[in-house]
PDB file of C-alpha atoms in Angstrom:
ATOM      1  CA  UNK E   1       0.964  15.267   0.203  1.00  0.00           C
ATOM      2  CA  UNK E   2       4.175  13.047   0.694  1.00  0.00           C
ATOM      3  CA  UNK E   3       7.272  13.788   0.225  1.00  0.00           C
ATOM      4  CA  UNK E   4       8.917   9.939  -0.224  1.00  0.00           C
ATOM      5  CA  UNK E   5      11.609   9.679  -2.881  1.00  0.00           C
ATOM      6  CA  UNK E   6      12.759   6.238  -4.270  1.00  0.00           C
ATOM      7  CA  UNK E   7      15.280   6.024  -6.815  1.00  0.00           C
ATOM      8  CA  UNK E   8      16.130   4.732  -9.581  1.00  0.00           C
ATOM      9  CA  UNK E   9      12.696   4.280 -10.727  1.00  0.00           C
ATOM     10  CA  UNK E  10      13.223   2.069 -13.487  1.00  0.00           C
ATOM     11  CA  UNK E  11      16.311  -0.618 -13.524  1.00  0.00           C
ATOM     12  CA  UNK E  12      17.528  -3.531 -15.900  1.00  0.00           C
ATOM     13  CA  UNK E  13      20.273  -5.043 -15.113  1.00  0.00           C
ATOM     14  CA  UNK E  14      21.615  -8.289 -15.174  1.00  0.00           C
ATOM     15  CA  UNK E  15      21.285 -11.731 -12.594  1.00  0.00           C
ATOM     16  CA  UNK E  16      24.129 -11.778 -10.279  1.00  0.00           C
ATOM     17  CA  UNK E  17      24.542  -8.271  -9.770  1.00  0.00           C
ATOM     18  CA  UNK E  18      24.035  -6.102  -6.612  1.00  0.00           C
ATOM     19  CA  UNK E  19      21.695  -2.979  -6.255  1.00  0.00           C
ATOM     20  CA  UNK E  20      20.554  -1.107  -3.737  1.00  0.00           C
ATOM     21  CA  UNK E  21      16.961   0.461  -3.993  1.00  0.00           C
ATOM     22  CA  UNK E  22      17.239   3.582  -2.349  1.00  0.00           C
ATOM     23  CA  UNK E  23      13.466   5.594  -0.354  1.00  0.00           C
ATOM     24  CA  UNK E  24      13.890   8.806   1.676  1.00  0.00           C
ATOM     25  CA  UNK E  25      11.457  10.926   3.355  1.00  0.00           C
ATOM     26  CA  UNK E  26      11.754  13.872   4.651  1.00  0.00           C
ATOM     27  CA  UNK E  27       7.997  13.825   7.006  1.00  0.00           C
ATOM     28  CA  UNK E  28      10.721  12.762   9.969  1.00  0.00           C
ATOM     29  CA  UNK E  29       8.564   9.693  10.057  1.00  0.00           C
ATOM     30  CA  UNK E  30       9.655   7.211  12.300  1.00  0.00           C
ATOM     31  CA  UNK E  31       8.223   4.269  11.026  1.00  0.00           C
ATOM     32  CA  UNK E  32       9.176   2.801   6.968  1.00  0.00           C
ATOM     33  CA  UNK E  33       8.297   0.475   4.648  1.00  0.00           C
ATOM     34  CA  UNK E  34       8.649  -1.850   1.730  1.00  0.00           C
ATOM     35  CA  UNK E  35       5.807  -3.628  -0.415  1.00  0.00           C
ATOM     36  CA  UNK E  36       6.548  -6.035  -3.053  1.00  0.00           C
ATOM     37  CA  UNK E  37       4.037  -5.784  -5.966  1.00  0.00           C
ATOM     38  CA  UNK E  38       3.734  -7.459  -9.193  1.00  0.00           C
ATOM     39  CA  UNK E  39       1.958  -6.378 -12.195  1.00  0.00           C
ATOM     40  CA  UNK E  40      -1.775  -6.460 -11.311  1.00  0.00           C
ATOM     41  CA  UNK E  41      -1.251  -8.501  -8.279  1.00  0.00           C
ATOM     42  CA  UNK E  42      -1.567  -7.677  -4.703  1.00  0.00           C
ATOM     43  CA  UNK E  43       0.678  -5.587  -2.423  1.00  0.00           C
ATOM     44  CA  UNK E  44       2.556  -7.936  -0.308  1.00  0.00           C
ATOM     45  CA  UNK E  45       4.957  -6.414   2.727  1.00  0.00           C
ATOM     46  CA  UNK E  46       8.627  -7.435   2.678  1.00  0.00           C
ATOM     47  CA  UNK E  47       9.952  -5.551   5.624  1.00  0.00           C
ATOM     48  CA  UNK E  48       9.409  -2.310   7.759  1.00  0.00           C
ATOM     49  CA  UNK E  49      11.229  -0.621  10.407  1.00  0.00           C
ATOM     50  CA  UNK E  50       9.844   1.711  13.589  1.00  0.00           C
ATOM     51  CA  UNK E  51      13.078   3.821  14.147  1.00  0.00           C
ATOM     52  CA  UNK E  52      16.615   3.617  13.496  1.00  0.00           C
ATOM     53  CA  UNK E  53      17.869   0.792  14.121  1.00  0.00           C
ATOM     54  CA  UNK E  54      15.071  -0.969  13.684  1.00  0.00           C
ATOM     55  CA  UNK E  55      13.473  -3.863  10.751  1.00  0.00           C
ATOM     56  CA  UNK E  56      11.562  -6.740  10.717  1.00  0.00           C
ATOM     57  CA  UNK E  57      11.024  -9.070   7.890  1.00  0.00           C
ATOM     58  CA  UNK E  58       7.127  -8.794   6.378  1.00  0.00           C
ATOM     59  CA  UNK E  59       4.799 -10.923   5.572  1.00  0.00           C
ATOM     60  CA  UNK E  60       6.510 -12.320   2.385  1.00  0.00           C
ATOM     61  CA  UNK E  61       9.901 -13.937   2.845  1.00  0.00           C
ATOM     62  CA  UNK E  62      12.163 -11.965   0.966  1.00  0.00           C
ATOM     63  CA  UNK E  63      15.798 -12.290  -0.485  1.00  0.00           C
ATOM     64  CA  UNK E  64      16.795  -8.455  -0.035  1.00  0.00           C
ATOM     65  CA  UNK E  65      17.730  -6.947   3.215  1.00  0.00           C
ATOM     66  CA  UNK E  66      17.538  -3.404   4.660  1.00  0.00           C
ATOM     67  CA  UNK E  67      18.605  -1.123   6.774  1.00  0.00           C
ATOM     68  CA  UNK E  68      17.660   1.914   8.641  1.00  0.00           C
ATOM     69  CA  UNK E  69      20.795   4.207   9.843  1.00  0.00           C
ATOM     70  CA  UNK E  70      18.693   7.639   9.358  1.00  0.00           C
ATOM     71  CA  UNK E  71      15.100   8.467   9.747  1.00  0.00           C
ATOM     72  CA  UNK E  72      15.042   9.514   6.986  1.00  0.00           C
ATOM     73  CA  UNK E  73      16.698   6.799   4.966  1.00  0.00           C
ATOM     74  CA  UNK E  74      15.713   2.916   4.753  1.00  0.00           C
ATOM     75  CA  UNK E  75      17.736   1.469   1.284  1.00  0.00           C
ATOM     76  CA  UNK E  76      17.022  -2.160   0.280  1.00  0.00           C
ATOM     77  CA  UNK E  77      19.375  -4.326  -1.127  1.00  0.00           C
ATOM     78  CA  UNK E  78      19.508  -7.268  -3.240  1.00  0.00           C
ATOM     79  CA  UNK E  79      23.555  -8.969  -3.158  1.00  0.00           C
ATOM     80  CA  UNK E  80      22.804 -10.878  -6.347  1.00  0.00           C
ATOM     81  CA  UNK E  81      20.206 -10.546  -8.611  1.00  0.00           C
ATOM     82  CA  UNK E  82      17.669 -13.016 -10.191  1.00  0.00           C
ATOM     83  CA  UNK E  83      14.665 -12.488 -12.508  1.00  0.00           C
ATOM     84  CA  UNK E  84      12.763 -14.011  -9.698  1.00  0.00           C
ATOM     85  CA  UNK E  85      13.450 -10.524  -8.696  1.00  0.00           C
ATOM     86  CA  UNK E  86      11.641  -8.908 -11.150  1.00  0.00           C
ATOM     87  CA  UNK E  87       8.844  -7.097  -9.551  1.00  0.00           C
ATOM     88  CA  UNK E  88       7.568  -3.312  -8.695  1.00  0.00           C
ATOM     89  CA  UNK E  89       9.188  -2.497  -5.075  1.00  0.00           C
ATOM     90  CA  UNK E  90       7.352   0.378  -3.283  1.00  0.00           C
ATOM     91  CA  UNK E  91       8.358   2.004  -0.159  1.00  0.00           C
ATOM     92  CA  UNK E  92       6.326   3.951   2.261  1.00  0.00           C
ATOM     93  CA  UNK E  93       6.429   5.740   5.641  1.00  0.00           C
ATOM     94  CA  UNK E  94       3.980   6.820   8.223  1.00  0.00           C
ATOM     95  CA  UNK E  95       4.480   8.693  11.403  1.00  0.00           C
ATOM     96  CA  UNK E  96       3.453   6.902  14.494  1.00  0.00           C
ATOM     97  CA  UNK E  97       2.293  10.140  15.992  1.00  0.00           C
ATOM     98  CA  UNK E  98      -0.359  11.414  13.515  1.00  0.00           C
ATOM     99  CA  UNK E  99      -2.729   8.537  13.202  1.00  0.00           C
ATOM    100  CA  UNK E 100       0.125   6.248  11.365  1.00  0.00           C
ATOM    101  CA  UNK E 101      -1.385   6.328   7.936  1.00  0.00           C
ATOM    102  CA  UNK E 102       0.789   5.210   5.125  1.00  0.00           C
ATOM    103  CA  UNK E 103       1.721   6.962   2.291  1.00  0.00           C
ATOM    104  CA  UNK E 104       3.761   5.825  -0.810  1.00  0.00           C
ATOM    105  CA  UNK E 105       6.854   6.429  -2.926  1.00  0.00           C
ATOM    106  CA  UNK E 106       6.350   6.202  -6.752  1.00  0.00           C
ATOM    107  CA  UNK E 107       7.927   3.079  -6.649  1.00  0.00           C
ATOM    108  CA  UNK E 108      11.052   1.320  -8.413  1.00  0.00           C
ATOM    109  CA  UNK E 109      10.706  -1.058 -11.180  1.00  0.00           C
ATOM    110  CA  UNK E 110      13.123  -4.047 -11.066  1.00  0.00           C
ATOM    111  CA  UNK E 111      13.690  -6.437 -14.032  1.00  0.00           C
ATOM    112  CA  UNK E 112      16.341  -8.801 -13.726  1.00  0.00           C
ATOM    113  CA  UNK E 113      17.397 -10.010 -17.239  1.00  0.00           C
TER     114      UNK E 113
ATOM    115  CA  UNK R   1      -2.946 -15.119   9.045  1.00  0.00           C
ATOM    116  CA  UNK R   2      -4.893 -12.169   8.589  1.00  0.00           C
ATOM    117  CA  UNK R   3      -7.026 -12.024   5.387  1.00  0.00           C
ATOM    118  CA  UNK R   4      -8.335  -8.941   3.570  1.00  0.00           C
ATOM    119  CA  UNK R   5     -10.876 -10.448   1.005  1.00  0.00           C
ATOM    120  CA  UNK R   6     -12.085  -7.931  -2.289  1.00  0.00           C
ATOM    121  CA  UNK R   7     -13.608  -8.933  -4.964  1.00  0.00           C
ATOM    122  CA  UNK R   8     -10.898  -8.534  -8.082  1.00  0.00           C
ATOM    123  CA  UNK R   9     -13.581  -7.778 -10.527  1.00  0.00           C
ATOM    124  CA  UNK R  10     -13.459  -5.931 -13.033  1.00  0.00           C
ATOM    125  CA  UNK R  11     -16.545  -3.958 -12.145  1.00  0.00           C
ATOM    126  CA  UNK R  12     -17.853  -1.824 -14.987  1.00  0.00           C
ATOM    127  CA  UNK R  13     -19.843   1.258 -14.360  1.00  0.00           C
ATOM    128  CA  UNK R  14     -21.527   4.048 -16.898  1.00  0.00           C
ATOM    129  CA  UNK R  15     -20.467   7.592 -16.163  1.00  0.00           C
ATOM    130  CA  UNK R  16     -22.451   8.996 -13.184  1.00  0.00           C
ATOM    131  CA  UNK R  17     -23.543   6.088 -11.869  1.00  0.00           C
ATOM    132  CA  UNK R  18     -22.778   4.607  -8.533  1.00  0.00           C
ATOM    133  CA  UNK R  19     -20.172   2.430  -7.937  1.00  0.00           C
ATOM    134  CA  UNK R  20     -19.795   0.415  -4.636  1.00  0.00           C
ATOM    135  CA  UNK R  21     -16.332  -1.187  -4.024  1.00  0.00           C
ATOM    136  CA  UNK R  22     -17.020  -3.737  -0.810  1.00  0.00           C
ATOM    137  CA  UNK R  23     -13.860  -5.627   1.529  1.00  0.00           C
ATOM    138  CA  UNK R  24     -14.099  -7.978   4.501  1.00  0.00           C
ATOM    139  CA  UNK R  25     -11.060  -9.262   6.716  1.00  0.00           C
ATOM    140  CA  UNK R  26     -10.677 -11.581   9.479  1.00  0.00           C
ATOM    141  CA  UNK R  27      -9.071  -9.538  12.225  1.00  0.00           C
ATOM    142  CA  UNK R  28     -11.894  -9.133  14.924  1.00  0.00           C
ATOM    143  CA  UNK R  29      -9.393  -6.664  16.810  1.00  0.00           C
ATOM    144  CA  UNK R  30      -8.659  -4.187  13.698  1.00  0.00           C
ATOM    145  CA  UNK R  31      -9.711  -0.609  14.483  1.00  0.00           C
ATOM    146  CA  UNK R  32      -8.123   1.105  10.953  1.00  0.00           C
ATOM    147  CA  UNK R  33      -9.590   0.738   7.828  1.00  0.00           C
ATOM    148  CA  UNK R  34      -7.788   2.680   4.842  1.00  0.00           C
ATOM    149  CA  UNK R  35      -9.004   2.656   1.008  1.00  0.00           C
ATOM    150  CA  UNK R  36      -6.441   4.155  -1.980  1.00  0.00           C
ATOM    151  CA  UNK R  37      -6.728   4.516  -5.581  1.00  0.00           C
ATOM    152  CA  UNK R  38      -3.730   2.959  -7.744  1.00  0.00           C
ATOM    153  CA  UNK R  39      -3.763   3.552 -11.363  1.00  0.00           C
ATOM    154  CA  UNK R  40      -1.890   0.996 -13.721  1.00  0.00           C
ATOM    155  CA  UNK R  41       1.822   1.377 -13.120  1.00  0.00           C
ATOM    156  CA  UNK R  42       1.573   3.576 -10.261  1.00  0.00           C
ATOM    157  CA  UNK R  43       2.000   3.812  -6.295  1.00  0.00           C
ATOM    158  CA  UNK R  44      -1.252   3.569  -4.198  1.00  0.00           C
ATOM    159  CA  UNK R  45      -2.361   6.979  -3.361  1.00  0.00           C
ATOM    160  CA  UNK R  46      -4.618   7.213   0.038  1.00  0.00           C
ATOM    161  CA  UNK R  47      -8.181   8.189  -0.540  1.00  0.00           C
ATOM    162  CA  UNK R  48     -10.019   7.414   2.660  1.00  0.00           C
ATOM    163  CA  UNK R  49      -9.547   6.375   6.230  1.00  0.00           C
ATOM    164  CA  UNK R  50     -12.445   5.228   8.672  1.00  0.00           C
ATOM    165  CA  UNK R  51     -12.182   4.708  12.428  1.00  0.00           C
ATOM    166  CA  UNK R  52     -15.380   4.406  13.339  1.00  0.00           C
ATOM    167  CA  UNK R  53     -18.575   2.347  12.766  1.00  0.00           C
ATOM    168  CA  UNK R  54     -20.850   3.789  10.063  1.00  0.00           C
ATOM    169  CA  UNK R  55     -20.167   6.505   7.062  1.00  0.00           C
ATOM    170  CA  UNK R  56     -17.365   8.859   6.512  1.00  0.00           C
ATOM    171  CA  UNK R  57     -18.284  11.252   3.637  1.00  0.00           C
ATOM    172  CA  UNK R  58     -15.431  13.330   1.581  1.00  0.00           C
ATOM    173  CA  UNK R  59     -17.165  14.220  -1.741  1.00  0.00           C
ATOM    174  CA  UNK R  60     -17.734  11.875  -4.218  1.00  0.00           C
ATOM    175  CA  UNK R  61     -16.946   9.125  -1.831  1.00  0.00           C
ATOM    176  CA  UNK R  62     -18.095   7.718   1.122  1.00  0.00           C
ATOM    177  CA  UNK R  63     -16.928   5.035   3.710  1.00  0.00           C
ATOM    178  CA  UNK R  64     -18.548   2.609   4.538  1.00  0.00           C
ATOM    179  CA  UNK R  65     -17.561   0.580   7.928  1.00  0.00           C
ATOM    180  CA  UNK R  66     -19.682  -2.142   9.828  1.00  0.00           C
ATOM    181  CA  UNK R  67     -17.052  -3.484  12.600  1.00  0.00           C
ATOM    182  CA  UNK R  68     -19.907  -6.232  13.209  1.00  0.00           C
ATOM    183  CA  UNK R  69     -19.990  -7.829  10.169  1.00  0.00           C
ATOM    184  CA  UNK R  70     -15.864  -6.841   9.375  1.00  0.00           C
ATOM    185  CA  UNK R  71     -16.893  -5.137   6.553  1.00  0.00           C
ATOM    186  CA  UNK R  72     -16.217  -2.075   4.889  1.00  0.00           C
ATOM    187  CA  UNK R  73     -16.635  -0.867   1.542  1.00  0.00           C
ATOM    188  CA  UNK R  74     -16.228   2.396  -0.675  1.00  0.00           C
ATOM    189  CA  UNK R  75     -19.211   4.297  -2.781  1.00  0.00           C
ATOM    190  CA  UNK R  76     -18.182   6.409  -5.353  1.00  0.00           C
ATOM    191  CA  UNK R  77     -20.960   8.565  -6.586  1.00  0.00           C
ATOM    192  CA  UNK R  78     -21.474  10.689 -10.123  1.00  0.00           C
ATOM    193  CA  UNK R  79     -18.331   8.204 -11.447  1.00  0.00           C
ATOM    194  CA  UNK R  80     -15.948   9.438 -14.061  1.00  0.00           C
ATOM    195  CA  UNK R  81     -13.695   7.626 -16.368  1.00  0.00           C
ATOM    196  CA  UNK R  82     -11.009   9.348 -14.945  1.00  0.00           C
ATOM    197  CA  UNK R  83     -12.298   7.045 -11.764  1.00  0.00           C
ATOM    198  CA  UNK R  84     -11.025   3.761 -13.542  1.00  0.00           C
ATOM    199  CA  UNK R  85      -8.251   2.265 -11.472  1.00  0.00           C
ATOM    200  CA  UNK R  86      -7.914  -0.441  -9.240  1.00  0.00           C
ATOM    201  CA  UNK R  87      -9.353   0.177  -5.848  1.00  0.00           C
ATOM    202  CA  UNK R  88      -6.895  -0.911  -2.580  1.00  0.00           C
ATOM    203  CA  UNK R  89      -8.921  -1.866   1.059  1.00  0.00           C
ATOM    204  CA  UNK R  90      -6.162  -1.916   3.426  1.00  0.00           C
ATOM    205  CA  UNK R  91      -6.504  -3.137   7.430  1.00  0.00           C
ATOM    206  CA  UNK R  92      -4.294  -1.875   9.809  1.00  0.00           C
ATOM    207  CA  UNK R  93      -3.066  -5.153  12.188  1.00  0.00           C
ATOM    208  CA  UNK R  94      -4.599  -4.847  15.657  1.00  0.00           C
ATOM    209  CA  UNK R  95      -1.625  -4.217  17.674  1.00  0.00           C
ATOM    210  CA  UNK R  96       1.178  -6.608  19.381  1.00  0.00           C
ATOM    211  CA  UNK R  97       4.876  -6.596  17.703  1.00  0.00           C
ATOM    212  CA  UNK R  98       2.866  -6.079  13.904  1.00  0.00           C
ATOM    213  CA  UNK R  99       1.064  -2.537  14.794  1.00  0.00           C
ATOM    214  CA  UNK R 100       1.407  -0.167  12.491  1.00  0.00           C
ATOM    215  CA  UNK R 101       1.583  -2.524   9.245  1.00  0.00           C
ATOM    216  CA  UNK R 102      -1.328  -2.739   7.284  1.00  0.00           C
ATOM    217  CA  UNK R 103      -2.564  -5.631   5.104  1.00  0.00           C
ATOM    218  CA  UNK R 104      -3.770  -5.376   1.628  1.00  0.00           C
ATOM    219  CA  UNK R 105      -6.772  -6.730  -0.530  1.00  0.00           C
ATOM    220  CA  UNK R 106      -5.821  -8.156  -3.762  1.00  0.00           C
ATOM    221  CA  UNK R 107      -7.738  -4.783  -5.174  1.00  0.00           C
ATOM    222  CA  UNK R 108     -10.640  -4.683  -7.171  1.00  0.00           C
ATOM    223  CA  UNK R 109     -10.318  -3.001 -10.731  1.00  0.00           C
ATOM    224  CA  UNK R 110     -13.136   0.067 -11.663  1.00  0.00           C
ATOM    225  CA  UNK R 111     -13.922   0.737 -15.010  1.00  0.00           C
ATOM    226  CA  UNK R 112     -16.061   3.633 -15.454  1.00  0.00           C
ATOM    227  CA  UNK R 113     -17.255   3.717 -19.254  1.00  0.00           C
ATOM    228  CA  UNK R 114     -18.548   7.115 -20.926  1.00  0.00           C
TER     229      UNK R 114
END
């Protein structure tokens, strides 16, 4: 079983503002993700990080940014909101030296009114 | 780009009945295979992994993987309703700057009816 936190888990707030999606693990992981993932559509990657230190964007060009000061810890931020933004953001981990599966947070659901 | 293909479905199965979940992808190089379970409004939870060419059995399911072909799929026998979710195939890149990332299928939704 995992043990990834993200909170909050559910969010409305408003276009313009800032918030910071917060994901900690404590597996002492190295590596950490974030997946994008709209209502009944497909899990796209946004970006990931191998160590502190260290991100790369994903797959899908995305507005937020992250960072990744602790192992443990790798927040994502959006500076202004838009309900572009609206959209289930899940963040996972996996540990390079135990056969690198992935395993997910519960996720934090984002509407941007 | 790398491609994992599913077929979205829905696929509808009676209870205790077979069903058979099937992915391809386009990475030749791709060694990990990875199939999870996400029920509606939930995160992905991991249900299988397969390395190697052929079946991996862990009790009601089995993994199917045919390295050949690119093709792997998931068998879930003696299906409950409790079953019905959408089904995730996930393909771990091949290696270079990406390894470690995995892409995802667009999932393909189960419904197991009583």
């Amino acid at each position: 079983e995992a043990d990834i936190y993200q909170t909050p888990r559910y969010l409305v707030i408003g276009t313009g503002k800032k918030i910071t999606l917060e994901c900690s693990q404590t597996m002492g992981h190295d590596k950490m993700y974030w997946y994008q993932q709209d209502p009944g559509m497909e899990l796209h990657l946004i970006h990931y990080s191998y160590g502190v230190n260290s991100t790369e964007k994903g797959d899908l060009s995305s507005e937020s940014t992250v960072s990744r000061i602790r192992t443990e810890h790798f927040p994502l931020t959006l500076e202004s909101a838009r309900p572009s933004h609206t959209s289930q953001y899940l963040c996972a981990s996996s540990d390079s030296h135990s056969g690198n599966t992935i395993y997910f947070g519960e996720g934090s659901w984002l509407t941007v009114v | 780009q790398k491609e994992v293909e599913q077929n979205s479905g829905p696929l509808s199965v009676p209870e205790g009945a077979i069903a058979s979940l099937n992915c391809t992808y386009s990475d030749r190089g791709s060694q990990s295979f990875f199939w999870y379970r996400q029920y509606s409004g939930k995160s992905p939870e991991l249900i299988m992994s397969i390395y190697s060419n052929g079946d991996k059995e862990d009790g009601r399911f089995t993994a199917q993987l045919n390295k050949a072909s690119q093709y792997v799929s998931l068998l879930i026998r003696d299906s409950q309703p409790s079953d019905s979710a959408t089904y995730l195939c996930a393909v771990r890149d091949a290696g270079g700057t990406s390894y470690g990332k995995l892409t995802f299928g667009q999932g393909t939704i189960l419904t197991v009816h009583p």
